PDB file of C-alpha atoms and ligand atoms in Angstrom:
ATOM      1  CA  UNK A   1      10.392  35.669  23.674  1.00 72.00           C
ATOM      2  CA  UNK A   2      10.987  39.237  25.307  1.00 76.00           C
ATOM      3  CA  UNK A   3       8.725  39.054  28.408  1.00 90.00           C
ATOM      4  CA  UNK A   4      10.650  38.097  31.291  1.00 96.00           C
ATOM      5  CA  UNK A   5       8.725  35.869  33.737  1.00 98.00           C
ATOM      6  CA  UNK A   6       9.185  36.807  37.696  1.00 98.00           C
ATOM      7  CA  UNK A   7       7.498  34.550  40.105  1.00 98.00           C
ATOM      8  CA  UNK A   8       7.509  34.310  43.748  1.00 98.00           C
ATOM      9  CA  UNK A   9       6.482  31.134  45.724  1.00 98.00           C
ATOM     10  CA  UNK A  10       5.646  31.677  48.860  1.00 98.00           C
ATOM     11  CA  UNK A  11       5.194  28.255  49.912  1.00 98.00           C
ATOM     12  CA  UNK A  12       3.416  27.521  52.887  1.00 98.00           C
ATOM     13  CA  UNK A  13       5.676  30.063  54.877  1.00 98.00           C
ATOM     14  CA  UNK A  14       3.033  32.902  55.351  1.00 98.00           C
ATOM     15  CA  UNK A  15      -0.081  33.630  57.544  1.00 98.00           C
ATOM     16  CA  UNK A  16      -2.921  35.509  55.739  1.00 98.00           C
ATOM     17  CA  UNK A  17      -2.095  38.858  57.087  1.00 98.00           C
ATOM     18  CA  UNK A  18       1.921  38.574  56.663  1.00 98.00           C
ATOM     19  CA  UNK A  19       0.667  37.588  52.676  1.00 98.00           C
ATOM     20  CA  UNK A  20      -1.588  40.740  52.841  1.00 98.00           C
ATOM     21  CA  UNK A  21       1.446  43.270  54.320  1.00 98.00           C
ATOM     22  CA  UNK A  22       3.867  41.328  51.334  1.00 98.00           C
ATOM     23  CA  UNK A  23       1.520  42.030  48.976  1.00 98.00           C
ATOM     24  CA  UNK A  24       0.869  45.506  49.320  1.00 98.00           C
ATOM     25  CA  UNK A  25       4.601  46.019  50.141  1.00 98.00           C
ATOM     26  CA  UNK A  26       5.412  44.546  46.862  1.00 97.00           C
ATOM     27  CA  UNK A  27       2.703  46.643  45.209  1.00 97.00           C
ATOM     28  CA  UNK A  28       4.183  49.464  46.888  1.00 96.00           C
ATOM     29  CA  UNK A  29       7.970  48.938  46.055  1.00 96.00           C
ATOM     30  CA  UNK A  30       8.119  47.161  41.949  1.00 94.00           C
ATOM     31  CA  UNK A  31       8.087  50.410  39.887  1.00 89.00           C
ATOM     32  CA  UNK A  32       4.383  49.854  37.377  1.00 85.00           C
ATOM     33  CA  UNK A  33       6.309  50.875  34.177  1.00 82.00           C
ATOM     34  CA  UNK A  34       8.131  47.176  34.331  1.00 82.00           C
ATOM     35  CA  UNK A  35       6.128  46.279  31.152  1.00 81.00           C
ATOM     36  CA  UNK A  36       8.759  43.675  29.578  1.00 88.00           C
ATOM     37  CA  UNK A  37       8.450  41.627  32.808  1.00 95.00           C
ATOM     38  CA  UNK A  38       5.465  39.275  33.559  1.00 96.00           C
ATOM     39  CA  UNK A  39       5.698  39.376  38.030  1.00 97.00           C
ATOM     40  CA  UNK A  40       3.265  36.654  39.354  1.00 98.00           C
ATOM     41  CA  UNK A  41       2.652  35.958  43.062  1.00 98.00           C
ATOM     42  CA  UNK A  42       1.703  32.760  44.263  1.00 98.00           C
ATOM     43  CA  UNK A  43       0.322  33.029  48.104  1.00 98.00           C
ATOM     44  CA  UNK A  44      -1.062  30.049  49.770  1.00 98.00           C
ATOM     45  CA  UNK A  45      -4.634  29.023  48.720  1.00 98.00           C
ATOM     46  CA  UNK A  46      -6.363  30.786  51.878  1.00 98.00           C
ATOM     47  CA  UNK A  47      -4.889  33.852  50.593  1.00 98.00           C
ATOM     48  CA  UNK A  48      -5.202  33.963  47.412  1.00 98.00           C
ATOM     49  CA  UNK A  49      -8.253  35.924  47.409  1.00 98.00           C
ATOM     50  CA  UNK A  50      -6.989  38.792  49.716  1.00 98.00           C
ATOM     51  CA  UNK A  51      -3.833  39.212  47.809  1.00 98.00           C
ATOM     52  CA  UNK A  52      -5.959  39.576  44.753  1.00 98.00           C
ATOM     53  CA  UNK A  53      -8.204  42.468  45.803  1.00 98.00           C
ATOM     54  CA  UNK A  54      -4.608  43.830  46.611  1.00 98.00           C
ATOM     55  CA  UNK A  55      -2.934  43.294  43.402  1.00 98.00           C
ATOM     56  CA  UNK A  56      -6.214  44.299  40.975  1.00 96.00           C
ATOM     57  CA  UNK A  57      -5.175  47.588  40.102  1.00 93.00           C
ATOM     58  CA  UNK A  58      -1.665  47.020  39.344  1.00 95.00           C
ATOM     59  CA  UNK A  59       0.709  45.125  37.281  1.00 94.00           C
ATOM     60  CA  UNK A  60       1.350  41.846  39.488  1.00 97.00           C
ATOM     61  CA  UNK A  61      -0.673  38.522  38.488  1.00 98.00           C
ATOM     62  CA  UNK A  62      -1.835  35.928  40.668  1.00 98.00           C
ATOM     63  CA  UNK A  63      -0.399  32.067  40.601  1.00 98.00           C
ATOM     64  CA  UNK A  64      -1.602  28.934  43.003  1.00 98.00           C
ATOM     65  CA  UNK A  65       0.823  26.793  44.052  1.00 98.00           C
ATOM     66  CA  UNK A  66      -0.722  23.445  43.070  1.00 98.00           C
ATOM     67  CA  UNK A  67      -4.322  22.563  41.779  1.00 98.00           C
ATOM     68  CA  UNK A  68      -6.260  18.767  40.789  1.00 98.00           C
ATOM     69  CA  UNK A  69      -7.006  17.613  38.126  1.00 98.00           C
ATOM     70  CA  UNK A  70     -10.430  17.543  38.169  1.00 98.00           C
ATOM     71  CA  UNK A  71     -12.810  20.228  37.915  1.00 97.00           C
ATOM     72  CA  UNK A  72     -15.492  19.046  39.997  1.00 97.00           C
ATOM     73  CA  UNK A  73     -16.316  15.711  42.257  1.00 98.00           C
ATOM     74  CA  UNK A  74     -15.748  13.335  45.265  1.00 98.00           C
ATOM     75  CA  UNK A  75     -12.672  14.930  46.055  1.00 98.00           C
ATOM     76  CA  UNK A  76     -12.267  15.795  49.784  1.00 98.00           C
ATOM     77  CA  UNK A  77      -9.458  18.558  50.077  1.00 97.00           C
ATOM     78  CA  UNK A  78      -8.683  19.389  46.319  1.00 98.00           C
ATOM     79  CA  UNK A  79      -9.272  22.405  44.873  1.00 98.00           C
ATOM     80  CA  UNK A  80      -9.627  22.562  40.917  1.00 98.00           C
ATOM     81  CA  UNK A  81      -8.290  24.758  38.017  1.00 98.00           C
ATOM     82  CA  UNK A  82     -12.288  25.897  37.814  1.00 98.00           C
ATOM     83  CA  UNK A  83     -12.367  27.215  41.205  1.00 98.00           C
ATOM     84  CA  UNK A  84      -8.946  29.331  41.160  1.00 98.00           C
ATOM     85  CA  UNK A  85     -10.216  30.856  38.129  1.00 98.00           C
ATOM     86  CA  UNK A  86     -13.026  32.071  39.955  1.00 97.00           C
ATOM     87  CA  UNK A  87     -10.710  33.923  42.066  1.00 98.00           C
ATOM     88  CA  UNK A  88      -8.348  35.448  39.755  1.00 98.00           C
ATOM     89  CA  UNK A  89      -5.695  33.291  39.833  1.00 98.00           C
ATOM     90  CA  UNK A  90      -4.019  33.002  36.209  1.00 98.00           C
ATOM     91  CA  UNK A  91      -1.198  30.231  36.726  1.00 98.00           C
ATOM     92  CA  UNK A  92      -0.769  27.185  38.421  1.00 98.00           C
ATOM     93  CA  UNK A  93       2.937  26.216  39.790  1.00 98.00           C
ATOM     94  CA  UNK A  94       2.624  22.087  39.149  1.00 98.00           C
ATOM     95  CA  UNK A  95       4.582  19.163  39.983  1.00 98.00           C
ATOM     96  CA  UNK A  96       6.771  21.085  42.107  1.00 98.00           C
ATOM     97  CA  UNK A  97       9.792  18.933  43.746  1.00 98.00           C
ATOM     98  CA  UNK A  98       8.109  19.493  47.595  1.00 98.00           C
ATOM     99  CA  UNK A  99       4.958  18.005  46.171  1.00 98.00           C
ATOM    100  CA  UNK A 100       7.080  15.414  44.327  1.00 98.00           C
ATOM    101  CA  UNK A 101       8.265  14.341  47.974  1.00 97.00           C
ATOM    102  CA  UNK A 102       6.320  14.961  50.262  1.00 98.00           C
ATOM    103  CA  UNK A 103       2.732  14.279  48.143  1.00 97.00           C
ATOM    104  CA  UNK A 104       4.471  11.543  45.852  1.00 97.00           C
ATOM    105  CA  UNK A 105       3.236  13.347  43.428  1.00 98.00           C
ATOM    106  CA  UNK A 106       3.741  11.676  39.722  1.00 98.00           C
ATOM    107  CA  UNK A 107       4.819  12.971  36.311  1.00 98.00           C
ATOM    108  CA  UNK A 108       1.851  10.981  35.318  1.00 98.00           C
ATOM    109  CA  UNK A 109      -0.531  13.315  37.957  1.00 98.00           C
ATOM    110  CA  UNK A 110       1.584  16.031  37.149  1.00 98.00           C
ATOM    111  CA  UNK A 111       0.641  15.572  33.258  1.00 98.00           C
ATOM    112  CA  UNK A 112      -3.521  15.028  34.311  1.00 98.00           C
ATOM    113  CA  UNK A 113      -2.885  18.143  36.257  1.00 98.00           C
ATOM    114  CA  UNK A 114      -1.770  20.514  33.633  1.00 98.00           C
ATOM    115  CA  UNK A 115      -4.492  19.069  30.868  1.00 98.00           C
ATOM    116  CA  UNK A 116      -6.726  20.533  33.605  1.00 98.00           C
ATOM    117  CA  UNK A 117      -5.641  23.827  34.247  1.00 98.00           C
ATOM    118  CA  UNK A 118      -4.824  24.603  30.472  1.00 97.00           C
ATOM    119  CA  UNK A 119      -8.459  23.605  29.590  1.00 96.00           C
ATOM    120  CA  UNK A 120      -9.723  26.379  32.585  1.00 96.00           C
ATOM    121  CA  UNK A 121      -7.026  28.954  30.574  1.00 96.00           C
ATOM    122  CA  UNK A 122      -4.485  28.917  32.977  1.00 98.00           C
ATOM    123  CA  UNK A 123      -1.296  29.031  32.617  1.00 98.00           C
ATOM    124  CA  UNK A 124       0.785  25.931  34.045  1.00 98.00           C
ATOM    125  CA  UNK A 125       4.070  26.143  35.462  1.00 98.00           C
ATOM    126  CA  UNK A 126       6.117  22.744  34.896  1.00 98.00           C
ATOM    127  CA  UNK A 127       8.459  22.428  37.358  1.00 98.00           C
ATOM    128  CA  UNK A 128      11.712  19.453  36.437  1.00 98.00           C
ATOM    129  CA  UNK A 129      15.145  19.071  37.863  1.00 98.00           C
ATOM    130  CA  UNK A 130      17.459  16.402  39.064  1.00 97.00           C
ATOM    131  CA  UNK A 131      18.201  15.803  42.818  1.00 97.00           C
ATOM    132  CA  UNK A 132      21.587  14.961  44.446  1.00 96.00           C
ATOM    133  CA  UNK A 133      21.924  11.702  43.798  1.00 97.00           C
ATOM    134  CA  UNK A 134      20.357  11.721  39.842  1.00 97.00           C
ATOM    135  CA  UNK A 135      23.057  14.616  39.105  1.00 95.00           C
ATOM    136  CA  UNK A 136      26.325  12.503  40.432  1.00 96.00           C
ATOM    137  CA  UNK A 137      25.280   8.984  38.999  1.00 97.00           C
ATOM    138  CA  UNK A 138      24.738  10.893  35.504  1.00 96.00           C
ATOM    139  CA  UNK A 139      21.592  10.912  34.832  1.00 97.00           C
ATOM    140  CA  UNK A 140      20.444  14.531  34.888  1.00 97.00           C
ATOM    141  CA  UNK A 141      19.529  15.205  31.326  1.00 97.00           C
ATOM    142  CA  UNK A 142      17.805  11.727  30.952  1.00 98.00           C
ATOM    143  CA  UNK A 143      15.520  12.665  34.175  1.00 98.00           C
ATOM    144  CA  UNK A 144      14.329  15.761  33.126  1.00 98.00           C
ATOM    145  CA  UNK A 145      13.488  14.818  29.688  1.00 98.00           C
ATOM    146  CA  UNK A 146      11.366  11.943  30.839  1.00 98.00           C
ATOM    147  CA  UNK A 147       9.353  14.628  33.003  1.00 98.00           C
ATOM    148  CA  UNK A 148       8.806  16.273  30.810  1.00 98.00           C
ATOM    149  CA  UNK A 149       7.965  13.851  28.137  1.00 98.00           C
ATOM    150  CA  UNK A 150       5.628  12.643  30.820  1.00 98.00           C
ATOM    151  CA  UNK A 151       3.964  15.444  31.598  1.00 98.00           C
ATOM    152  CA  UNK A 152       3.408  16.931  28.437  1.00 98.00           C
ATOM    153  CA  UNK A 153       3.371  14.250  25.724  1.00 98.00           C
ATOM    154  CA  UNK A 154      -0.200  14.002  23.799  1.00 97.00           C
ATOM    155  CA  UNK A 155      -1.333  17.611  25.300  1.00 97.00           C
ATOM    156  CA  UNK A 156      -2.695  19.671  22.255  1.00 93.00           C
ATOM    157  CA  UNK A 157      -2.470  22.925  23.852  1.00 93.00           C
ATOM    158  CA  UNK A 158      -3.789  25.949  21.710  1.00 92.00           C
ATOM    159  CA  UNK A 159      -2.064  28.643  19.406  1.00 92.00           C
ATOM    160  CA  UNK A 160      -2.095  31.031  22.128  1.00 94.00           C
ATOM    161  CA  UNK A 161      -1.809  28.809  24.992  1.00 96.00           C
ATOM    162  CA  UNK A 162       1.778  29.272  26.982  1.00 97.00           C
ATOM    163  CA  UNK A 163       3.390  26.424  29.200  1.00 98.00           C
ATOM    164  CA  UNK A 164       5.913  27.878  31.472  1.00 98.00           C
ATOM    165  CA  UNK A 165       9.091  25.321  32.607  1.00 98.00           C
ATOM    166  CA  UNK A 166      10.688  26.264  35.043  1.00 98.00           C
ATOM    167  CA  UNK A 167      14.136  24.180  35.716  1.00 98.00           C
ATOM    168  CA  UNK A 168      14.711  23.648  39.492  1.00 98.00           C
ATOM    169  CA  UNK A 169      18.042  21.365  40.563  1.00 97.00           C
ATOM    170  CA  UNK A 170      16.497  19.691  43.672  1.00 97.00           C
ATOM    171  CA  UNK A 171      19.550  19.719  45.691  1.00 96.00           C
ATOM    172  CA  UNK A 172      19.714  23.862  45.678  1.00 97.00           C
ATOM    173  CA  UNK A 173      16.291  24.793  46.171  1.00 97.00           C
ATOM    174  CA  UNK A 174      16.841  26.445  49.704  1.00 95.00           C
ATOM    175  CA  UNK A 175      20.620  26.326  49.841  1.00 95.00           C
ATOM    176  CA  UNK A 176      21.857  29.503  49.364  1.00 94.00           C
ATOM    177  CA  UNK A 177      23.778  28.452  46.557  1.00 93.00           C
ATOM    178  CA  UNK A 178      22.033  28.463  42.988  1.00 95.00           C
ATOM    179  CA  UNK A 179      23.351  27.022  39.839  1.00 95.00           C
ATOM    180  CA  UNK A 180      26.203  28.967  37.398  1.00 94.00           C
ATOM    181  CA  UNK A 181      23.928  30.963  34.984  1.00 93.00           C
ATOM    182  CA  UNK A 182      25.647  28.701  32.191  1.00 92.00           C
ATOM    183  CA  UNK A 183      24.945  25.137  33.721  1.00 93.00           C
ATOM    184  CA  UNK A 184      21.321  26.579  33.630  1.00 95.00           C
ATOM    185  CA  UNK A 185      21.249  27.643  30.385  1.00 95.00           C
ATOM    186  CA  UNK A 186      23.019  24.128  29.488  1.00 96.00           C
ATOM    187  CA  UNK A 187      19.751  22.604  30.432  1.00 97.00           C
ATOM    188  CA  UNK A 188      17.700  24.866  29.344  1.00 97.00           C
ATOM    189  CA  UNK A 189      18.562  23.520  25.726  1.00 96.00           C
ATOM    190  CA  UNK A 190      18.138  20.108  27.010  1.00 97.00           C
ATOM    191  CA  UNK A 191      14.535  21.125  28.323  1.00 98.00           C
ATOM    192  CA  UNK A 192      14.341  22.788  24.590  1.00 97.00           C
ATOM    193  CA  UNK A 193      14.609  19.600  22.868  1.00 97.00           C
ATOM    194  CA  UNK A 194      12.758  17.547  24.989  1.00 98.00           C
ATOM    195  CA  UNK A 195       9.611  20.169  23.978  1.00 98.00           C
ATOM    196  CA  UNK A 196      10.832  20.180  20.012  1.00 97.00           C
ATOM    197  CA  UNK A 197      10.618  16.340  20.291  1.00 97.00           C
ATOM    198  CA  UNK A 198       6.714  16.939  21.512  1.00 97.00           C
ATOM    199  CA  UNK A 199       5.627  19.988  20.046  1.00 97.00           C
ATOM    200  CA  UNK A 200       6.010  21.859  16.531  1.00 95.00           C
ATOM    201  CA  UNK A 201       9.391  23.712  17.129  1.00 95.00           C
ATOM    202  CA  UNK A 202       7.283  27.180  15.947  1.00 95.00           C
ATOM    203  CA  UNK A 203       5.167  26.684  18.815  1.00 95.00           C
ATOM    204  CA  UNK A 204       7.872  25.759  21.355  1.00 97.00           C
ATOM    205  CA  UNK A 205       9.858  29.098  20.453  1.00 95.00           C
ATOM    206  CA  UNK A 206       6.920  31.026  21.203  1.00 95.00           C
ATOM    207  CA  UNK A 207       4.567  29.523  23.543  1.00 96.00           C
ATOM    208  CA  UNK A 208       7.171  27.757  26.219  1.00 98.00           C
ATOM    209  CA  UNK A 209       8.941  29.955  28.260  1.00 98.00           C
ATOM    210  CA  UNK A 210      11.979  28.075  29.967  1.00 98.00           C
ATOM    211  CA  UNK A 211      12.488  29.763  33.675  1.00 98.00           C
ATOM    212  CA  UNK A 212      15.270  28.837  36.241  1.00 98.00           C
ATOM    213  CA  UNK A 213      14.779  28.330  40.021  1.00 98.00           C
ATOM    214  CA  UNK A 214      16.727  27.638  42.825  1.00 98.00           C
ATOM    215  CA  UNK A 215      18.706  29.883  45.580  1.00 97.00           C
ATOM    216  CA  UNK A 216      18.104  32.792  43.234  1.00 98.00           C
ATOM    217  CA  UNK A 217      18.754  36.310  45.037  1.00 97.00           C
ATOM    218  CA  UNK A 218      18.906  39.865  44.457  1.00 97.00           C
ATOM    219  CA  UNK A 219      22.853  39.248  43.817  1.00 97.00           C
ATOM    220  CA  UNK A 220      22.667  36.786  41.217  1.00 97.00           C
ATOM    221  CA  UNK A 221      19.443  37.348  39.875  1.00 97.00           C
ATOM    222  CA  UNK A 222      20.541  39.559  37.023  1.00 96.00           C
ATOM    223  CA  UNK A 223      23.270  36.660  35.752  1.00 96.00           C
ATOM    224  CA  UNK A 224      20.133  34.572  35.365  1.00 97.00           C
ATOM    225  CA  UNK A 225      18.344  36.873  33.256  1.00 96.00           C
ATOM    226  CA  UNK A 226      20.818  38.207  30.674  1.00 94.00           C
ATOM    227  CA  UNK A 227      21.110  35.053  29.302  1.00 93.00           C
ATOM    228  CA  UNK A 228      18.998  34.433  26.115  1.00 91.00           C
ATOM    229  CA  UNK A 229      17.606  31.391  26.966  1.00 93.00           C
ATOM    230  CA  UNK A 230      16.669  31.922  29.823  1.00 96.00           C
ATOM    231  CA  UNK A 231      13.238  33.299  30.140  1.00 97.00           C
ATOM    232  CA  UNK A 232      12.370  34.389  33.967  1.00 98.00           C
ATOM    233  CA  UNK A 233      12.937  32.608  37.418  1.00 98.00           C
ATOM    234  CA  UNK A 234      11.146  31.221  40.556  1.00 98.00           C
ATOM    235  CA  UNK A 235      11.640  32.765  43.412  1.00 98.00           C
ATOM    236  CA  UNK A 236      11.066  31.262  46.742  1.00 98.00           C
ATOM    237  CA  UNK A 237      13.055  32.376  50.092  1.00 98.00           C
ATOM    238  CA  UNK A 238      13.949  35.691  48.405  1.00 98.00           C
ATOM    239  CA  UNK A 239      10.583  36.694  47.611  1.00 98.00           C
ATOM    240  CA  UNK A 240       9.794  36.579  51.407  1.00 98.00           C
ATOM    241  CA  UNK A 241      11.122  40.157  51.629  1.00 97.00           C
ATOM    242  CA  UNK A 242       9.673  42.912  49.452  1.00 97.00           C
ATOM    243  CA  UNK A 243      12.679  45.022  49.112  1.00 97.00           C
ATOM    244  CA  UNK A 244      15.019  41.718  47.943  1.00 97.00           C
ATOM    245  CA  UNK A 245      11.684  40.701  45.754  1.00 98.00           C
ATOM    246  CA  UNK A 246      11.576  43.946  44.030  1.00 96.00           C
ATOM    247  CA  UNK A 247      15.299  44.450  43.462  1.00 97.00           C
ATOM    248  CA  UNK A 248      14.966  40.984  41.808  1.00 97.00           C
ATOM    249  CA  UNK A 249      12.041  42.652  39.662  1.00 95.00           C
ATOM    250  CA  UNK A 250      14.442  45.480  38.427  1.00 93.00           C
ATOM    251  CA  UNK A 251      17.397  43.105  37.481  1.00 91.00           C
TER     252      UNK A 251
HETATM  253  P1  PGA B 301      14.340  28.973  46.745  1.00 90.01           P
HETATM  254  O1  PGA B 301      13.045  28.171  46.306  1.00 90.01           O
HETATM  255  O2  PGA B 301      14.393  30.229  45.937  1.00 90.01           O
HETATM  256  O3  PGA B 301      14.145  29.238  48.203  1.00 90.01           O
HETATM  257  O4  PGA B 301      15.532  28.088  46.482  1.00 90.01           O
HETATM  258  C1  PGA B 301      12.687  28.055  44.950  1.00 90.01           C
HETATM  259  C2  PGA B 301      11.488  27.173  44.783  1.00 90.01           C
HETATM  260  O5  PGA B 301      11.298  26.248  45.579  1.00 90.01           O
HETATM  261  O6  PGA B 301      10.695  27.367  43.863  1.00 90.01           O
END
């Protein structure tokens, strides 16, 4: 895999015109000739559309933070795979760990979620990891193979269809302090053979980029991606500033 994936999450941390001026700043600031990374935004749904018309003409693609899983229906609030499309949006951040707490959110929604998207062409971004209390009892490795077992077992996703993971330790999303670069590529290969055990291993080499996030900066973003397998990394705080989000662009 040579494409290095750089995402930002914005959360729900922005108004529509601070998305607009980070959008354009970031447009502004990450050089264009940065072919052999893959930089995706992902603004808040109300903005999506604004920071698209900003983004058209250059090399930055546009992500949604969450999206149901169906297209259409009685479904007061939701918004679909179908409808993001419309809009441009080309990836779909899923399952992430706020949504797991705050929205109870399942690895058995999480998995109805992704069939969705990946039949609208999107691109899914699984996100697994352990919190506090998983990690010192043991049971890291176990947890995040049964999400993504969960989540992805039975999909039949096409030749050229990609599934992004992106491996996020609960407990240092926010905190300043990521992960060492090797206990993130240690579970990386654990992720790696959870996907082998699912998928032919052809396809999982190719088609399932493995991403870290978590407290990753400008300082240590560069650690994270010299190491093999490790193919990009989700962004959130740091991507709040265009200069820090485009020096993590360059590393
Ligand atoms: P953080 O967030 O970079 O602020 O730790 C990452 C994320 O929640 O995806």
């Amino acid at each position: 895999m040579t494409k290095k994936y750089i995402i930002a999450n914005w959360k729900l941390k922005l108004s529509l015109s601070e998305s607009e001026k980070l959008a354009r700043a970031a447009v502004k600031k990450i050089p264009k000739k940065l072919v052999s990374k893959e930089i995706i935004l992902c603004p808040s749904f109300t903005a999506l559309p604004a920071v698209q018309k900003i983004i058209k003409k250059s090399l930055l693609k546009l992500g949604a933070q969450n999206a149901f899983w169906e297209d259409r229906g009685a479904f007061t609030g939701e918004i679909s795979g179908l409808l993001l499309k419309e809009l441009g949006v080309e990836y779909a951040i899923l399952g992430h760990s706020e949504r797991r707490q705050y929205l109870n959110e399942t690895d058995e929604m999480i998995h109805l979620k992704i069939k969705s998207v990946i039949n609208e062409g999107l691109t899914p971004i699984l996100c697994v990891g352990e919190t506090f209390d998983q990690r010192k009892e043991g049971s890291k490795d176990y947890i995040i193979r049964q999400q993504i077992t969960t989540a992805l077992e039975g999909l039949t996703p096409s030749l050229s269809q990609k599934i992004i993971v992106a491996y996020e330790p609960v407990w240092v999303i926010g905190s300043g302090q990521a992960v060492e670069p090797k206990e993130a590529e240690y579970t990386h290969q654990v992720i790696k053979q959870a996907l082998i055990d699912l998928f032919a291993s052809s396809l999982v080499l190719k088609n399932f980029p493995i991403i870290y996030g978590g407290s990753v900066d400008a300082a240590n973003a560069g650690e994270f991606l010299k190491q093999e397998t490790i193919h990009g990394i989700l962004v959130g705080s740091a991507s709040l500033q265009a200069d820090e989000f485009a020096k993590i662009a360059q590393s």
